Short mmCIF file of C-alpha atoms in Angstrom, two decimals:
data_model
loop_
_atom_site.label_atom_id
_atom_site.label_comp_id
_atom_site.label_asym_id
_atom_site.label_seq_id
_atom_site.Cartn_x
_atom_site.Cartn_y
_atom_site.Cartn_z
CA UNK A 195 -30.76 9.87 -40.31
CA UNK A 196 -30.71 9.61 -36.60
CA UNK A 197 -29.22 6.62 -34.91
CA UNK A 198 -30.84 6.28 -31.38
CA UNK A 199 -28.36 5.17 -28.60
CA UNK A 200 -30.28 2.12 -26.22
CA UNK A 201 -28.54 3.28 -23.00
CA UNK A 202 -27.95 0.74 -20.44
CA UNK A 203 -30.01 -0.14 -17.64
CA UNK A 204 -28.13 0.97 -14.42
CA UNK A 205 -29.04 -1.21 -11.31
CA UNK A 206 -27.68 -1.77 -7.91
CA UNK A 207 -25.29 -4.43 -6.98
CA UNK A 208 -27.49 -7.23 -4.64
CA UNK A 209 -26.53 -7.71 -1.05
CA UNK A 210 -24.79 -11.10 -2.29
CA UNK A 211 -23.09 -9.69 -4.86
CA UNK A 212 -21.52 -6.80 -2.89
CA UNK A 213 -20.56 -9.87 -0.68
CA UNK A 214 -18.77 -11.50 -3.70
CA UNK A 215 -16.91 -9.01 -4.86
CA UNK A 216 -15.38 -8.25 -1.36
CA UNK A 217 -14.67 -11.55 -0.86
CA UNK A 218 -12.84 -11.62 -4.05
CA UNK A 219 -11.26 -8.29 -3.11
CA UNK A 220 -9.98 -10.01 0.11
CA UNK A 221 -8.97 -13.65 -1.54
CA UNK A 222 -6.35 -11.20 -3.24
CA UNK A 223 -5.24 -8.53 -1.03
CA UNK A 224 -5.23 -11.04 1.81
CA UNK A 225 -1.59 -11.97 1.96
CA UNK A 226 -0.36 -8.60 1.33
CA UNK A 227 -1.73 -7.49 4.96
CA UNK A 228 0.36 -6.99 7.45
CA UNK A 229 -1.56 -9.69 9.94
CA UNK A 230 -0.83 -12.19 7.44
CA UNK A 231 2.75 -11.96 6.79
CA UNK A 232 4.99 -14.25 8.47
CA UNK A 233 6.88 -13.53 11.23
CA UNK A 234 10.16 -13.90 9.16
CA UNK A 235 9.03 -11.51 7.01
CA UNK A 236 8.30 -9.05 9.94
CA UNK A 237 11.39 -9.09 10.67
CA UNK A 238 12.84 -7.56 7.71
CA UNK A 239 10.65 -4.60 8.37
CA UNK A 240 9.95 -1.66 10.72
CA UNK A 241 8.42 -1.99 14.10
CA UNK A 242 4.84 -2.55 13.92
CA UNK A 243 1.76 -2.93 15.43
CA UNK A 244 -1.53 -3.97 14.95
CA UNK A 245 -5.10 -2.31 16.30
CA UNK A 246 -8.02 -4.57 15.59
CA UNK A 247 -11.19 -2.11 14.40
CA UNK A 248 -14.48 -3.87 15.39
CA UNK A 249 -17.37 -4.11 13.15
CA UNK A 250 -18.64 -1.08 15.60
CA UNK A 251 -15.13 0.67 14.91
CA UNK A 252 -15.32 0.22 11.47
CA UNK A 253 -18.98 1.52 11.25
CA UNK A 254 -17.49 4.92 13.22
CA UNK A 255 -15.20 5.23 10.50
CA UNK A 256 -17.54 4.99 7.97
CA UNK A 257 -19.67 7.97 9.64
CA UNK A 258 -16.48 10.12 9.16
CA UNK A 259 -18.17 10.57 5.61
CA UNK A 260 -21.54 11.46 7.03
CA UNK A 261 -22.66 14.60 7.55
CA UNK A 262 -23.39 14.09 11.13
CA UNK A 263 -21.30 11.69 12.82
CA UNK A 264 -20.89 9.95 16.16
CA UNK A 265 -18.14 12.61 17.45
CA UNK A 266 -18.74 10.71 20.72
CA UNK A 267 -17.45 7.08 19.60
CA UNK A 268 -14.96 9.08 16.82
CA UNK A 269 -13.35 10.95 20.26
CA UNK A 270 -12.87 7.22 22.26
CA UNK A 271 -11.48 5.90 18.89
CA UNK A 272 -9.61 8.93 18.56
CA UNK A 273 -8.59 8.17 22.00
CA UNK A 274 -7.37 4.88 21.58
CA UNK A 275 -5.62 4.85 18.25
CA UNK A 276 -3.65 7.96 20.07
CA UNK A 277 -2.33 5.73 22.83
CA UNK A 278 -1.29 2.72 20.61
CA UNK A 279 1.08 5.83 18.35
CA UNK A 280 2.76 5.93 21.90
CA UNK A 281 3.03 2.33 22.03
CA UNK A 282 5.10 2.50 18.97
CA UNK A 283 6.64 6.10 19.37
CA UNK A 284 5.31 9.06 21.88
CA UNK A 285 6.93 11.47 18.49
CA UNK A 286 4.39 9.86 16.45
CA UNK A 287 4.40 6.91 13.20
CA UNK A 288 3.07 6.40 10.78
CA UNK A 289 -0.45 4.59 10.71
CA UNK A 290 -2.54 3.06 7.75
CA UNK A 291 -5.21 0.12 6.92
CA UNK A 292 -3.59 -2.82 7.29
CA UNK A 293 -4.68 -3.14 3.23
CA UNK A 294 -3.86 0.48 2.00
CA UNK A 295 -2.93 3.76 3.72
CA UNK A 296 -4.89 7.31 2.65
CA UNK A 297 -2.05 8.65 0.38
CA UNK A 298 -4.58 9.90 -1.37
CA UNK A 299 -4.33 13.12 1.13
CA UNK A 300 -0.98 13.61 1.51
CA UNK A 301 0.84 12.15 -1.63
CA UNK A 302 3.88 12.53 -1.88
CA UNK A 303 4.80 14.19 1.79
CA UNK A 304 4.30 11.36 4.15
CA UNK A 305 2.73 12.24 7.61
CA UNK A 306 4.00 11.97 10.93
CA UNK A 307 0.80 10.89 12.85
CA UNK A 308 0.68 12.18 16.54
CA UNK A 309 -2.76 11.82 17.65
CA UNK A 310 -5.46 9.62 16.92
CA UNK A 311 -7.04 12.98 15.87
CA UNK A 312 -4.60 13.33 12.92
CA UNK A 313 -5.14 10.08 11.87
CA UNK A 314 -9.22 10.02 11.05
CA UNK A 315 -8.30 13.63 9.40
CA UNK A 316 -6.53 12.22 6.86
CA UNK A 317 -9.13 9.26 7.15
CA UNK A 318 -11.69 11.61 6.17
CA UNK A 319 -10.34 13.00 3.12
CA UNK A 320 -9.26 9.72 1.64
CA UNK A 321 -11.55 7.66 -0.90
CA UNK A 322 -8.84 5.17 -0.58
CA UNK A 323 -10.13 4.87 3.02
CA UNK A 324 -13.75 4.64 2.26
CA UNK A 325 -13.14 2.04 -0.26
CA UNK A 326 -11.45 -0.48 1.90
CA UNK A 327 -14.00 0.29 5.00
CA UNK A 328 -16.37 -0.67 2.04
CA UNK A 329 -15.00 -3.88 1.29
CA UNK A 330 -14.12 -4.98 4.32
CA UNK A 331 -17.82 -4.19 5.54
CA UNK A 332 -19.45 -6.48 3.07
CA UNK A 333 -16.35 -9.36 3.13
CA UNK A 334 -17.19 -9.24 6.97
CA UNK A 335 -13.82 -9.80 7.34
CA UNK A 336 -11.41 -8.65 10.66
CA UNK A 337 -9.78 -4.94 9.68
CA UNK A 338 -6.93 -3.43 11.44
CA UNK A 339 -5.08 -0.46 11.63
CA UNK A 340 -1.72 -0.72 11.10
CA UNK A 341 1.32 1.65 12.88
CA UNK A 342 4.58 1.44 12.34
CA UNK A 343 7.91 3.51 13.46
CA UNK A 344 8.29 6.48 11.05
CA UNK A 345 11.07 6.41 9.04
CA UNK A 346 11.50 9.31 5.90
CA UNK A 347 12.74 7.03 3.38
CA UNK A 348 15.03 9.28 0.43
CA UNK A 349 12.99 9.23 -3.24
CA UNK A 350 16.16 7.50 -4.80
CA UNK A 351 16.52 4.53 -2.57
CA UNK A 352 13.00 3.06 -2.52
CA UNK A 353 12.35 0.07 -5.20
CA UNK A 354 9.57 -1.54 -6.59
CA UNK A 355 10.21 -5.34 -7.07
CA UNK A 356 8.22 -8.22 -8.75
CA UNK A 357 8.62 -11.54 -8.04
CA UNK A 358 6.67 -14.12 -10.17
CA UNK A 359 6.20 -17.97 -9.40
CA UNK A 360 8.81 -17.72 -7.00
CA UNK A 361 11.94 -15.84 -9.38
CA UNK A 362 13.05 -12.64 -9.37
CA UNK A 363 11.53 -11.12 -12.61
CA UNK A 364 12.24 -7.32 -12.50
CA UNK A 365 12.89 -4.22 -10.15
CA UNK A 366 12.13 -0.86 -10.98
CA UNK A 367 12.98 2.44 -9.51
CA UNK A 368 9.50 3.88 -7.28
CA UNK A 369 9.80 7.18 -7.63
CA UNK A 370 9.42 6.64 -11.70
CA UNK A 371 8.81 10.19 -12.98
CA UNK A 372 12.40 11.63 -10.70
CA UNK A 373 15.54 11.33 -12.39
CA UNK A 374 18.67 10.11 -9.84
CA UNK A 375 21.64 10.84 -11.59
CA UNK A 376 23.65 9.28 -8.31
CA UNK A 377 21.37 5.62 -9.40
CA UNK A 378 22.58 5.69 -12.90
CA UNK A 379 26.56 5.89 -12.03
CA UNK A 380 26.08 3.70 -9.41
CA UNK A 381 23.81 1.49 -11.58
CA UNK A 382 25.44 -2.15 -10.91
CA UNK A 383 26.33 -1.77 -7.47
CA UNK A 384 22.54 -0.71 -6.64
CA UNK A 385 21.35 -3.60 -8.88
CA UNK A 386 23.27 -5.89 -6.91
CA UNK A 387 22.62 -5.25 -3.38
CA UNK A 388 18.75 -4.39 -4.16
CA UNK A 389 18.81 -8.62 -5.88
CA UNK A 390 20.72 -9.68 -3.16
CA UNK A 391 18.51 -8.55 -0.80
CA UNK A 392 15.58 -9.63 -2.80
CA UNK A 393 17.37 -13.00 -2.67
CA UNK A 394 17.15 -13.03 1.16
CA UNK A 395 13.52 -12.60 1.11
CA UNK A 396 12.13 -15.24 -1.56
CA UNK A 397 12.81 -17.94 0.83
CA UNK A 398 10.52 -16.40 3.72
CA UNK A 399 7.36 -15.43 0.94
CA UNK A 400 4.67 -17.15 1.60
CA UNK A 401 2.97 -16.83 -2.24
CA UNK A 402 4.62 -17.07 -5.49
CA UNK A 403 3.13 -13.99 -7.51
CA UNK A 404 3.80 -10.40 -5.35
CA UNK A 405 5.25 -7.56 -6.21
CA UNK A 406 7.81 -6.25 -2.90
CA UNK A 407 8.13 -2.72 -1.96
CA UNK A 408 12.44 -2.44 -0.98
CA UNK A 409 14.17 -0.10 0.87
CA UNK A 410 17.93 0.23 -0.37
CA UNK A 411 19.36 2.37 2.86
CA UNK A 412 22.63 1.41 4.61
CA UNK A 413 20.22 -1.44 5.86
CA UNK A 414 18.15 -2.82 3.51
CA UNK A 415 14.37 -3.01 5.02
CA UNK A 416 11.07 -4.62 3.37
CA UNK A 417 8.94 -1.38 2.98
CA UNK A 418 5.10 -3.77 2.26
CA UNK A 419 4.07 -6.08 -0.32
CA UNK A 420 1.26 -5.86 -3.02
CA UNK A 421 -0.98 -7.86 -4.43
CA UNK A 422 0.58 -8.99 -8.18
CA UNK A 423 -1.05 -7.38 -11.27
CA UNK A 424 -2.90 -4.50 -9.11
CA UNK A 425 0.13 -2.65 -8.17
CA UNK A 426 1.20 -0.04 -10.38
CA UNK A 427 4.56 -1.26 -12.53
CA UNK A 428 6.45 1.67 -12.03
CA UNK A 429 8.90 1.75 -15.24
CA UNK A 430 8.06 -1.97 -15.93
CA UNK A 431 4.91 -3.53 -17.66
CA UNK A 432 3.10 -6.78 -16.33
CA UNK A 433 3.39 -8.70 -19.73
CA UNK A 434 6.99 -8.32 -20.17
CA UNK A 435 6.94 -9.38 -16.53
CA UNK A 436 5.93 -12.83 -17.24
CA UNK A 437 8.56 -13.49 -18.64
CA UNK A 438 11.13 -11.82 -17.63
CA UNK A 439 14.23 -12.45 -15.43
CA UNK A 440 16.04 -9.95 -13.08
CA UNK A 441 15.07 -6.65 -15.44
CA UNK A 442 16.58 -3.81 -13.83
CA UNK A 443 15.01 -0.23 -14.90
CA UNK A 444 15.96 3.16 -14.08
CA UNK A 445 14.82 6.76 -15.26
CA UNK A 446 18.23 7.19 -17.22
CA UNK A 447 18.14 10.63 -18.16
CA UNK A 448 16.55 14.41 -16.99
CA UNK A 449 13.30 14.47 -19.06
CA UNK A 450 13.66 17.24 -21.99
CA UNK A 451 10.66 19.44 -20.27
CA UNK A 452 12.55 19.54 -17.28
CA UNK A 453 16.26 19.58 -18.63
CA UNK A 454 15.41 22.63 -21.10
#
């Protein structure tokens, strides 16, 4: 006996329903960008600056994934994003969509950015990239690019933390599949600076549900925030999270395949 299969009729997403789904893409990323934070906020963080990309801009980016593009408007935008790095730093920084940055290409060695010229390279290989010039095309929304002073931020001190309606509901380690033997013996006294600091922030959030990136150096410093429920939950889980109330998880021991 055969069973026949009735496969699916594939069509193309409308022009309004692109539109929709951006502009639900941007209803929930919008708080986490960097435009949008407030300035109290800011101030817990690195130096920063913003570069608006016009629509024009953001088409030029786009043609990086073309097999001809405009080398003559990608050289002036080269151009330009190359003087705002001096703005921030003549030795470079780092530089990203104000929504997400192309880790994709360079996971998990963060980049130095020089020249505007480095920048689109890594632009280019990144579907990360192509996915927000995507949505932000459709939402016809403003887009920026975001730089900020480069700072190499150790594995072991950098935190993933969720707060939900307003509380502090659990903090994991970021660097999730590392073991830190230096984190567990130090276990409360990490625990307790990385709330406190948490603590300083919930007063200056300006939404309830968002999960906040931490660096735990001498100085604590707000690395970026995330939109709640997309951001991967490191050694947490979202339902748990609900929940929950100051859960504080660490990768407690060397994993066997790497300990034998």
């Amino acid at each position: 006996m055969t069973t026949k299969f009735k496969i699916p009729e594939l069509r193309m997403p409308t022009l309004e329903e692109h539109r929709a789904a951006s502009a639900a893409w941007l209803k929930r990323v919008g708080p986490c960008l960097y435009e949008n934070w407030p300035e109290a906020l800011k101030a817990m963080s690195f130096r920063s600056d913003l570069l608006e990309l016009t629509a024009t801009d953001q088409e030029t980016l786009r043609g990086l994934y073309d097999e001809k593009p405009n080398e003559t408007a990608l050289n002036a935008l080269a151009q330009r994003i190359t003087a705002a790095i001096a703005r921030i730093d003549p030795d470079g920084c780092f530089v990203k969509l104000s929504s997400r940055s192309p880790k994709d290409t360079f996971f998990p060695d963060v980049p130095r950015f020089q020249t505007g010229d480095d920048v689109l390279g890594a632009f280019m290989n990144s579907e990360r990239i192509l996915d927000d010039l995507t949505e932000y095309r459709y939402a016809d929304a403003a887009c920026y690019l975001l730089l900020r002073e480069f700072q190499p931020i150790p594995a072991h001190e950098e935190f993933r933390c969720f707060i939900r309606e307003g509380r502090i509901a659990g903090v994991s380690q970021y660097q999730y599949r590392d073991f830190f033997p230096e984190l567990v013996a130090a276990r409360g006294a990490v625990a307790a600076r990385c709330f406190a600091f948490l603590e300083s922030i919930l007063p200056k959030l300006h939404v309830q549900d968002i999960v906040v990136d931490v660096w735990l150096g001498e100085t604590p410093m707000l690395i970026e925030i995330n939109p709640y429920g997309l951001s991967d939950p490191c050694l947490l889980d979202y339902p748990e999270l609900e929940t929950a109330e100051r859960l504080f998880r660490l990768v407690e021991s060397q994993p066997k395949s790497e300990a034998a």
